[in-house]
Coordinates of C-alpha atoms and ligand atoms in Angstrom, one line a residue:
M1 CA 108.5 75.0 103.5
L2 CA 104.9 75.7 104.4
S3 CA 101.6 74.2 103.1
K4 CA 99.6 76.6 100.9
E5 CA 97.0 76.8 103.7
D6 CA 99.6 77.8 106.4
N7 CA 101.2 80.3 104.0
E8 CA 97.8 81.9 103.5
L9 CA 97.2 82.0 107.3
L10 CA 100.7 83.5 107.9
T11 CA 100.5 86.3 105.3
R12 CA 96.9 87.5 105.0
V13 CA 96.1 90.5 107.1
D14 CA 92.5 91.5 106.2
R15 CA 89.9 91.9 108.9
G16 CA 88.5 88.5 109.7
S17 CA 91.5 86.5 108.7
P18 CA 93.3 84.7 111.6
M19 CA 96.5 86.7 111.2
G20 CA 94.6 90.0 110.6
E21 CA 92.8 89.5 113.8
L22 CA 96.0 88.6 115.7
L23 CA 97.7 91.8 114.5
R24 CA 94.7 93.9 115.5
R25 CA 95.2 92.7 119.1
F26 CA 98.4 94.9 119.3
W27 CA 99.1 98.6 119.1
T28 CA 100.3 99.3 115.6
P29 CA 102.8 102.1 114.7
A30 CA 100.7 104.3 112.4
L31 CA 102.5 107.6 111.8
I32 CA 105.6 109.5 112.7
S33 CA 104.5 112.6 114.8
E34 CA 106.1 114.8 112.2
E35 CA 103.4 113.7 109.7
L36 CA 100.8 115.6 111.9
P37 CA 103.0 118.3 113.2
T38 CA 100.5 120.9 114.6
P39 CA 96.8 121.3 115.5
D40 CA 94.6 121.7 112.4
C41 CA 97.5 120.6 110.0
N42 CA 96.8 118.9 106.8
P43 CA 95.1 115.5 107.1
V44 CA 97.1 112.4 106.1
S45 CA 95.9 109.3 104.2
L46 CA 96.9 106.0 105.7
R47 CA 96.3 102.4 104.7
L48 CA 96.8 99.7 107.3
M49 CA 96.0 96.0 107.1
G50 CA 93.9 96.7 104.0
E51 CA 91.8 99.4 105.6
D52 CA 91.8 103.0 104.2
L53 CA 92.0 105.6 106.9
V54 CA 92.3 109.3 107.3
C55 CA 94.3 110.8 110.1
F56 CA 94.2 114.4 111.5
R57 CA 95.2 116.4 114.5
D58 CA 92.4 118.6 115.7
S59 CA 92.4 122.1 117.1
N60 CA 93.0 120.7 120.6
G61 CA 95.9 118.6 119.4
S62 CA 93.9 115.3 119.7
I63 CA 94.6 112.8 117.0
G64 CA 91.8 111.1 115.0
I65 CA 92.3 108.0 112.9
L66 CA 89.0 107.3 111.1
D67 CA 87.6 105.2 108.3
A68 CA 88.6 107.3 105.2
Y69 CA 85.2 107.2 103.6
C70 CA 82.5 109.6 104.5
P71 CA 79.4 107.7 105.5
H72 CA 77.2 109.9 103.3
R73 CA 78.2 109.1 99.8
R74 CA 81.7 107.6 100.4
V75 CA 84.0 110.5 99.5
N76 CA 87.5 110.1 100.9
L77 CA 87.9 112.5 103.8
F78 CA 91.6 113.0 102.9
Y79 CA 90.3 115.9 100.8
G80 CA 88.4 117.3 103.8
R81 CA 88.9 120.5 105.8
N82 CA 90.5 120.0 109.2
E83 CA 88.9 122.9 111.1
E84 CA 87.5 123.7 114.5
C85 CA 87.8 120.3 116.2
G86 CA 86.8 118.1 113.3
I87 CA 87.3 117.0 109.7
R88 CA 84.7 118.2 107.3
C89 CA 83.8 116.4 104.1
V90 CA 84.2 118.7 101.1
Y91 CA 81.3 117.2 99.1
H92 CA 78.3 118.2 101.3
G93 CA 80.0 119.5 104.5
W94 CA 79.3 116.7 107.0
K95 CA 81.8 117.0 109.9
F96 CA 83.3 114.4 112.2
D97 CA 85.3 114.6 115.5
V98 CA 88.2 112.4 116.5
A99 CA 85.9 109.9 118.0
G100 CA 84.0 109.5 114.7
N101 CA 80.8 111.4 115.8
C102 CA 79.0 113.4 113.2
I103 CA 79.0 116.9 114.7
D104 CA 77.6 118.9 111.8
M105 CA 75.3 118.0 108.9
P106 CA 74.7 121.3 107.1
S107 CA 73.1 119.6 104.0
E108 CA 70.1 118.4 106.1
P109 CA 67.3 120.5 107.6
E110 CA 68.2 121.9 111.0
K111 CA 65.4 120.1 112.8
T112 CA 66.4 116.6 111.8
N113 CA 68.4 114.5 114.3
F114 CA 69.9 112.4 111.5
K115 CA 73.4 113.4 112.4
N116 CA 73.1 111.8 115.8
K117 CA 72.5 108.5 114.1
V118 CA 75.6 108.6 111.9
K119 CA 79.0 107.5 113.2
L120 CA 82.2 106.8 111.4
T121 CA 84.6 104.0 112.6
S122 CA 87.3 105.6 114.7
Y123 CA 90.3 103.8 116.2
P124 CA 92.0 104.6 119.5
T125 CA 95.4 106.3 119.2
F126 CA 98.3 106.9 121.4
E127 CA 101.3 109.2 120.9
R128 CA 104.6 108.4 122.6
G129 CA 108.2 109.0 121.8
G130 CA 107.5 110.7 118.4
I131 CA 105.3 107.8 117.2
I132 CA 101.5 107.7 116.8
Y133 CA 100.1 104.2 117.4
V134 CA 96.7 102.9 116.6
Y135 CA 94.6 100.1 118.0
M136 CA 92.3 98.4 115.4
G137 CA 91.0 95.5 117.5
P138 CA 87.8 94.8 119.5
V139 CA 86.6 97.4 121.9
G140 CA 87.3 96.3 125.5
L141 CA 90.5 94.4 124.6
K142 CA 92.8 97.4 124.3
P143 CA 96.3 96.1 124.8
E144 CA 99.2 97.7 126.7
L145 CA 101.5 99.9 124.7
P146 CA 104.9 98.2 124.2
D147 CA 107.6 99.7 126.5
L148 CA 110.2 99.9 123.8
E149 CA 113.3 101.7 125.1
W150 CA 113.3 104.3 122.3
A151 CA 109.7 105.4 123.2
Y152 CA 110.9 106.8 126.5
L153 CA 114.1 108.5 125.4
P154 CA 114.3 112.3 124.9
E155 CA 114.0 113.4 121.3
A156 CA 117.7 114.1 121.1
R157 CA 118.5 110.4 121.7
R158 CA 116.1 108.7 119.2
T159 CA 115.2 108.8 115.5
A160 CA 112.4 107.3 113.6
T161 CA 111.7 107.0 109.9
K162 CA 109.9 104.7 107.6
R163 CA 109.9 103.6 103.9
L164 CA 107.5 101.8 101.6
Q165 CA 108.3 98.2 100.9
E166 CA 106.4 96.5 98.1
N167 CA 105.9 93.0 99.5
N168 CA 104.1 91.1 102.2
W169 CA 105.1 92.0 105.7
V170 CA 106.2 88.5 106.7
Q171 CA 109.0 88.2 104.2
A172 CA 110.3 91.5 105.5
V173 CA 110.3 90.3 109.1
E174 CA 112.0 87.1 107.9
G175 CA 114.8 89.2 106.5
G176 CA 115.1 90.9 109.8
I177 CA 115.7 87.7 111.8
D178 CA 117.8 86.0 109.1
S179 CA 121.3 86.7 110.5
S180 CA 123.0 84.5 107.9
H181 CA 122.5 86.9 105.0
I182 CA 124.7 89.6 106.6
S183 CA 127.8 87.8 105.3
F184 CA 126.5 87.9 101.7
L185 CA 123.9 90.5 100.9
H186 CA 125.5 93.3 102.9
N187 CA 129.1 92.3 102.3
R188 CA 131.1 95.3 101.2
S189 CA 134.6 93.8 100.9
I190 CA 134.7 91.7 97.8
G191 CA 138.2 90.9 96.7
Q192 CA 139.8 92.4 99.7
V193 CA 141.8 90.8 102.4
V194 CA 139.9 91.1 105.6
N195 CA 141.4 93.8 107.7
E196 CA 142.4 92.4 111.0
K197 CA 142.5 95.8 112.5
S198 CA 139.0 96.8 111.3
P199 CA 137.4 99.4 113.6
I200 CA 134.3 97.2 113.3
P201 CA 135.5 93.8 114.5
R202 CA 132.2 92.1 113.6
N203 CA 133.0 92.6 109.9
K204 CA 136.0 90.3 110.3
Y205 CA 133.9 87.6 111.9
H206 CA 131.1 87.9 109.4
A207 CA 133.5 87.5 106.6
Q208 CA 135.6 84.6 108.0
D209 CA 132.6 82.5 109.2
R210 CA 129.7 82.6 106.8
H211 CA 127.6 79.8 108.2
P212 CA 126.7 80.7 111.7
V213 CA 125.1 78.2 114.0
F214 CA 121.7 79.3 115.3
E215 CA 120.3 78.9 118.7
I216 CA 116.8 80.2 119.2
E217 CA 115.2 80.9 122.6
E218 CA 111.4 81.3 122.8
V219 CA 110.5 84.1 125.3
D220 CA 107.2 85.6 126.4
Y221 CA 107.5 88.5 124.0
G222 CA 108.9 86.6 120.9
L223 CA 112.3 85.1 120.1
R224 CA 115.9 85.6 120.9
V225 CA 117.7 84.6 117.7
A226 CA 121.4 84.0 118.5
A227 CA 123.8 83.5 115.6
R228 CA 127.2 82.0 116.7
R229 CA 130.3 82.5 114.6
N230 CA 133.8 81.1 115.2
A231 CA 136.0 84.0 116.3
D232 CA 139.5 84.0 117.8
P233 CA 140.8 80.7 119.3
G234 CA 138.6 79.7 122.2
K235 CA 136.0 82.4 121.5
F236 CA 132.6 82.6 119.8
Y237 CA 131.2 85.8 118.4
W238 CA 127.4 86.0 119.2
R239 CA 125.0 88.2 117.4
I240 CA 121.7 88.1 119.2
T241 CA 118.7 89.7 117.5
Q242 CA 115.4 90.2 119.3
Y243 CA 112.1 89.5 117.6
L244 CA 109.1 91.0 119.5
F245 CA 105.5 90.0 118.6
P246 CA 104.3 90.9 116.1
Y247 CA 106.1 93.7 114.3
Y248 CA 109.5 94.4 115.8
T249 CA 113.1 93.4 115.6
I250 CA 116.0 94.9 117.4
I251 CA 119.4 94.7 115.7
P252 CA 122.6 94.1 117.7
P253 CA 125.0 97.0 118.0
V254 CA 127.8 97.4 115.6
G255 CA 130.8 98.7 117.6
D256 CA 133.0 97.3 120.3
F257 CA 131.0 94.3 121.3
E258 CA 132.9 93.4 124.5
T259 CA 129.8 95.0 126.1
S260 CA 126.8 96.2 124.2
E261 CA 125.6 98.4 127.0
G262 CA 125.2 102.1 126.2
Q263 CA 125.9 101.7 122.5
P264 CA 123.6 103.1 119.8
Y265 CA 121.5 100.5 118.1
A266 CA 118.6 100.2 115.7
G267 CA 115.2 98.6 115.7
H268 CA 112.6 97.9 113.0
A269 CA 108.9 97.4 112.7
W270 CA 107.3 95.8 109.7
V271 CA 103.7 97.0 109.5
P272 CA 101.3 95.7 106.8
I273 CA 99.7 98.3 104.6
D274 CA 97.8 95.4 103.0
N275 CA 98.6 91.9 101.9
E276 CA 101.2 93.0 99.4
N277 CA 102.8 96.2 100.8
T278 CA 104.5 97.1 104.1
W279 CA 105.8 100.1 106.0
T280 CA 109.4 99.3 107.0
W281 CA 110.0 101.4 110.1
S282 CA 113.5 102.1 111.4
F283 CA 114.3 103.4 114.8
G284 CA 117.7 104.8 116.0
V285 CA 118.4 104.5 119.7
N286 CA 121.2 106.2 121.6
P287 CA 120.5 105.4 125.2
T288 CA 123.4 107.3 126.8
R289 CA 124.1 110.4 124.8
D290 CA 122.5 112.8 122.3
Y291 CA 123.0 112.3 118.6
T292 CA 125.2 114.8 116.9
K293 CA 123.6 116.6 114.0
E294 CA 125.5 114.5 111.5
E295 CA 124.7 111.3 113.3
R296 CA 121.0 112.3 113.3
E297 CA 120.9 113.0 109.6
F298 CA 122.6 109.6 109.0
A299 CA 120.3 107.7 111.3
G300 CA 117.0 109.3 110.5
G301 CA 117.2 111.8 107.6
Q302 CA 115.7 111.4 104.1
N303 CA 119.1 110.8 102.7
G304 CA 120.5 108.9 105.6
M305 CA 121.2 105.2 106.1
W306 CA 117.5 104.2 105.5
G307 CA 117.1 106.3 102.4
P308 CA 117.1 107.9 100.0
I309 CA 113.4 108.4 100.2
D310 CA 111.0 111.1 98.9
E311 CA 108.6 113.2 101.0
N312 CA 106.0 110.4 101.0
Y313 CA 108.6 107.9 102.4
H314 CA 108.9 106.1 99.1
P315 CA 112.4 104.9 98.3
L316 CA 114.1 106.4 95.3
Q317 CA 115.9 103.2 94.6
N318 CA 113.2 100.7 93.8
S319 CA 112.2 97.9 91.4
R320 CA 111.4 100.4 88.6
N321 CA 115.0 101.4 88.3
N322 CA 116.6 98.0 89.5
Y323 CA 117.6 99.7 92.7
L324 CA 120.3 101.5 90.7
I325 CA 122.4 98.4 90.7
D326 CA 126.0 99.1 89.5
R327 CA 127.5 95.9 87.9
D328 CA 131.0 97.2 88.1
V329 CA 130.7 97.8 91.8
Q330 CA 129.2 94.4 92.1
R331 CA 132.2 92.8 90.4
T332 CA 134.9 94.7 92.4
Q333 CA 133.6 96.1 95.6
T334 CA 130.3 94.9 97.1
F335 CA 128.3 91.7 96.9
T336 CA 125.2 93.3 95.3
G337 CA 126.4 96.5 93.6
I338 CA 123.4 98.1 95.2
S339 CA 124.1 101.0 97.6
G340 CA 122.5 101.1 101.0
I341 CA 121.6 98.2 103.3
P342 CA 117.8 98.9 103.2
N343 CA 117.9 99.0 99.4
Q344 CA 119.8 95.6 99.4
D345 CA 117.1 94.1 101.7
A346 CA 114.3 95.6 99.6
A347 CA 115.8 94.3 96.3
V348 CA 115.9 90.7 97.4
Q349 CA 112.7 90.7 99.3
E350 CA 110.6 92.4 96.6
S351 CA 112.2 90.2 94.0
M352 CA 110.5 87.2 95.6
G353 CA 107.1 88.6 94.4
P354 CA 104.5 90.2 96.7
I355 CA 103.9 87.0 98.6
I356 CA 106.4 84.2 98.5
D357 CA 105.0 80.8 97.7
R358 CA 106.5 79.0 100.7
S359 CA 105.4 75.6 99.4
K360 CA 108.3 75.9 96.9
E361 CA 111.1 76.7 99.2
R362 CA 114.1 74.6 100.1
L363 CA 115.1 75.6 103.7
G364 CA 118.5 74.7 105.2
T365 CA 120.0 74.8 108.7
S366 CA 120.6 78.5 108.6
D367 CA 116.9 79.1 108.2
A368 CA 116.2 77.9 111.8
A369 CA 115.1 81.3 113.0
V370 CA 112.7 81.8 110.0
I371 CA 111.1 78.4 110.7
K372 CA 110.7 79.1 114.4
F373 CA 109.2 82.6 113.7
R374 CA 106.6 81.2 111.4
K375 CA 105.7 78.4 113.8
C376 CA 105.2 80.8 116.7
L377 CA 103.2 83.3 114.7
I378 CA 100.9 80.7 113.1
Q379 CA 100.4 79.1 116.6
L380 CA 99.4 82.5 118.1
A381 CA 96.9 83.1 115.2
K382 CA 95.4 79.6 115.6
D383 CA 95.2 80.0 119.4
L384 CA 93.3 83.3 118.9
T385 CA 90.7 81.6 116.7
E386 CA 90.1 79.2 119.6
G387 CA 89.7 82.1 122.0
K388 CA 93.2 82.3 123.5
E389 CA 94.4 85.9 123.6
P390 CA 98.1 86.7 122.9
L391 CA 99.9 87.2 126.2
A392 CA 102.4 89.7 124.9
A393 CA 99.6 92.2 123.9
S394 CA 98.8 92.7 127.6
R395 CA 102.4 92.8 128.8
G396 CA 103.9 96.0 127.6
H397 CA 106.8 95.9 130.1
L398 CA 108.2 92.8 128.3
Y399 CA 109.2 95.0 125.4
N400 CA 111.9 96.8 127.3
V401 CA 114.8 94.8 125.8
R402 CA 117.9 95.3 123.8
S403 CA 119.9 93.1 121.4
V404 CA 123.4 92.1 122.0
S405 CA 126.6 91.4 120.1
I406 CA 129.3 89.9 122.3
L407 CA 132.5 87.8 122.2
L408 CA 132.3 84.9 124.7
D409 CA 134.5 82.0 125.7
D410 CA 133.4 79.0 123.7
D411 CA 132.2 77.1 126.8
V412 CA 129.8 79.8 127.9
A413 CA 126.1 79.7 126.8
F414 CA 124.9 83.0 125.2
S415 CA 121.9 83.0 127.6
D416 CA 124.4 83.2 130.5
G417 CA 127.1 85.3 129.0
A418 CA 124.8 88.0 127.7
K419 CA 122.0 87.8 130.3
N420 CA 122.8 91.2 132.0
L421 CA 122.8 93.0 128.6
F422 CA 119.3 92.2 127.4
L423 CA 117.3 94.6 129.6
G424 CA 116.7 98.1 128.2
G425 CA 117.2 101.2 130.3
N426 CA 113.6 102.1 130.4
I427 CA 113.1 103.8 133.7
K428 CA 109.3 103.1 133.9
S429 CA 109.7 99.4 133.5
A430 CA 112.8 99.2 135.7
A431 CA 110.7 100.6 138.5
E432 CA 107.9 98.1 138.1
Ligands
FES1 S1 79.9 112.5 100.7 FE1 80.6 113.4 102.5 S2 79.2 114.9 103.0 FE2 78.4 114.0 101.2
FE2_2 FE1 119.5 92.8 105.7

């Protein structure tokens, strides 16, 4: 439970709000490179943290992310012409480069220097690993880019996609670190005897122990959320999710968990569009080998595991069609009757309303990670209002981590038993 004041502080992302300012201290995933595929391609509209932006790749390949509204009479530059190293407003022809400088003002007499006095807000960008990031914070405080493992892998070993989620970003992150819902929301074996020889052994443990014990470790970059389940005699099954300030979670691998090293895994980022909408990013990571064509389509395609989505990354299963819930399937096969893990997550999280009233919640022991996450984030935002900058923003190398799922003897602490598995294979960071 949170007070109404803390709930406001946690969830509001507008410029000038404590959390909005905190988020603006970090690089923010803005676009997938495929959205701006070539020089002078079509511009793209983007809304982040309540700000309307226009994005374009100029004739030299440089990326501009600018205030969407032309400073002349406030036309949206999305309708503009992306040509000869700038975007030109279609109303009276004013043209802006990627830095927001007005470089042509054909509607004014040639002699005037008015164009030199006009500038449009432009945000720094960075493209790495198929993702375009933007920095929307104060000039002079530009952070380090997070050294996420997937950002350094060759294209053949990573995937990235995103989808619209119609609720506040915090309740989406809370879903990402809430390991206890796996046994319910995503359960696909209603009415079946658990298969002891399941190729995915974790399914057995999730089904047979539905109230994991949480241990949460605070680290410089965020949290390690460890969910412990009873496994075979003398053993615990640990599922350790990483939360990285402020947007990211890394999901433990699925397969043979004796060692997580080298297995494909997935990560998420939850990026606020505004107070009531979120981009849910999903990353597929295959550190040791290339994806096959089928695996790539499943991990990243429009109709893959994060879909189905349309060409604007909007999910086809959504609240307008009740996520295509099938009540027969719900009775006999799966817990929800809704197909697709991301659709199941979206259904429950969007059903809470755009912003949960956290003063009305009744939290239990399985909500330990959610409670800790809120506390940490609120503290960072309050610290910033008192002038203390977030450490993780200036420590990109901290982000080179993986999540772990592992079976350990019941007298071994997860922080010991899994300690060699947390570091990612990012070569740059390893060399530092
Ligand atoms: S409104 Fe853009 S040039 Fe006039
Ligand atoms: Fe989930």
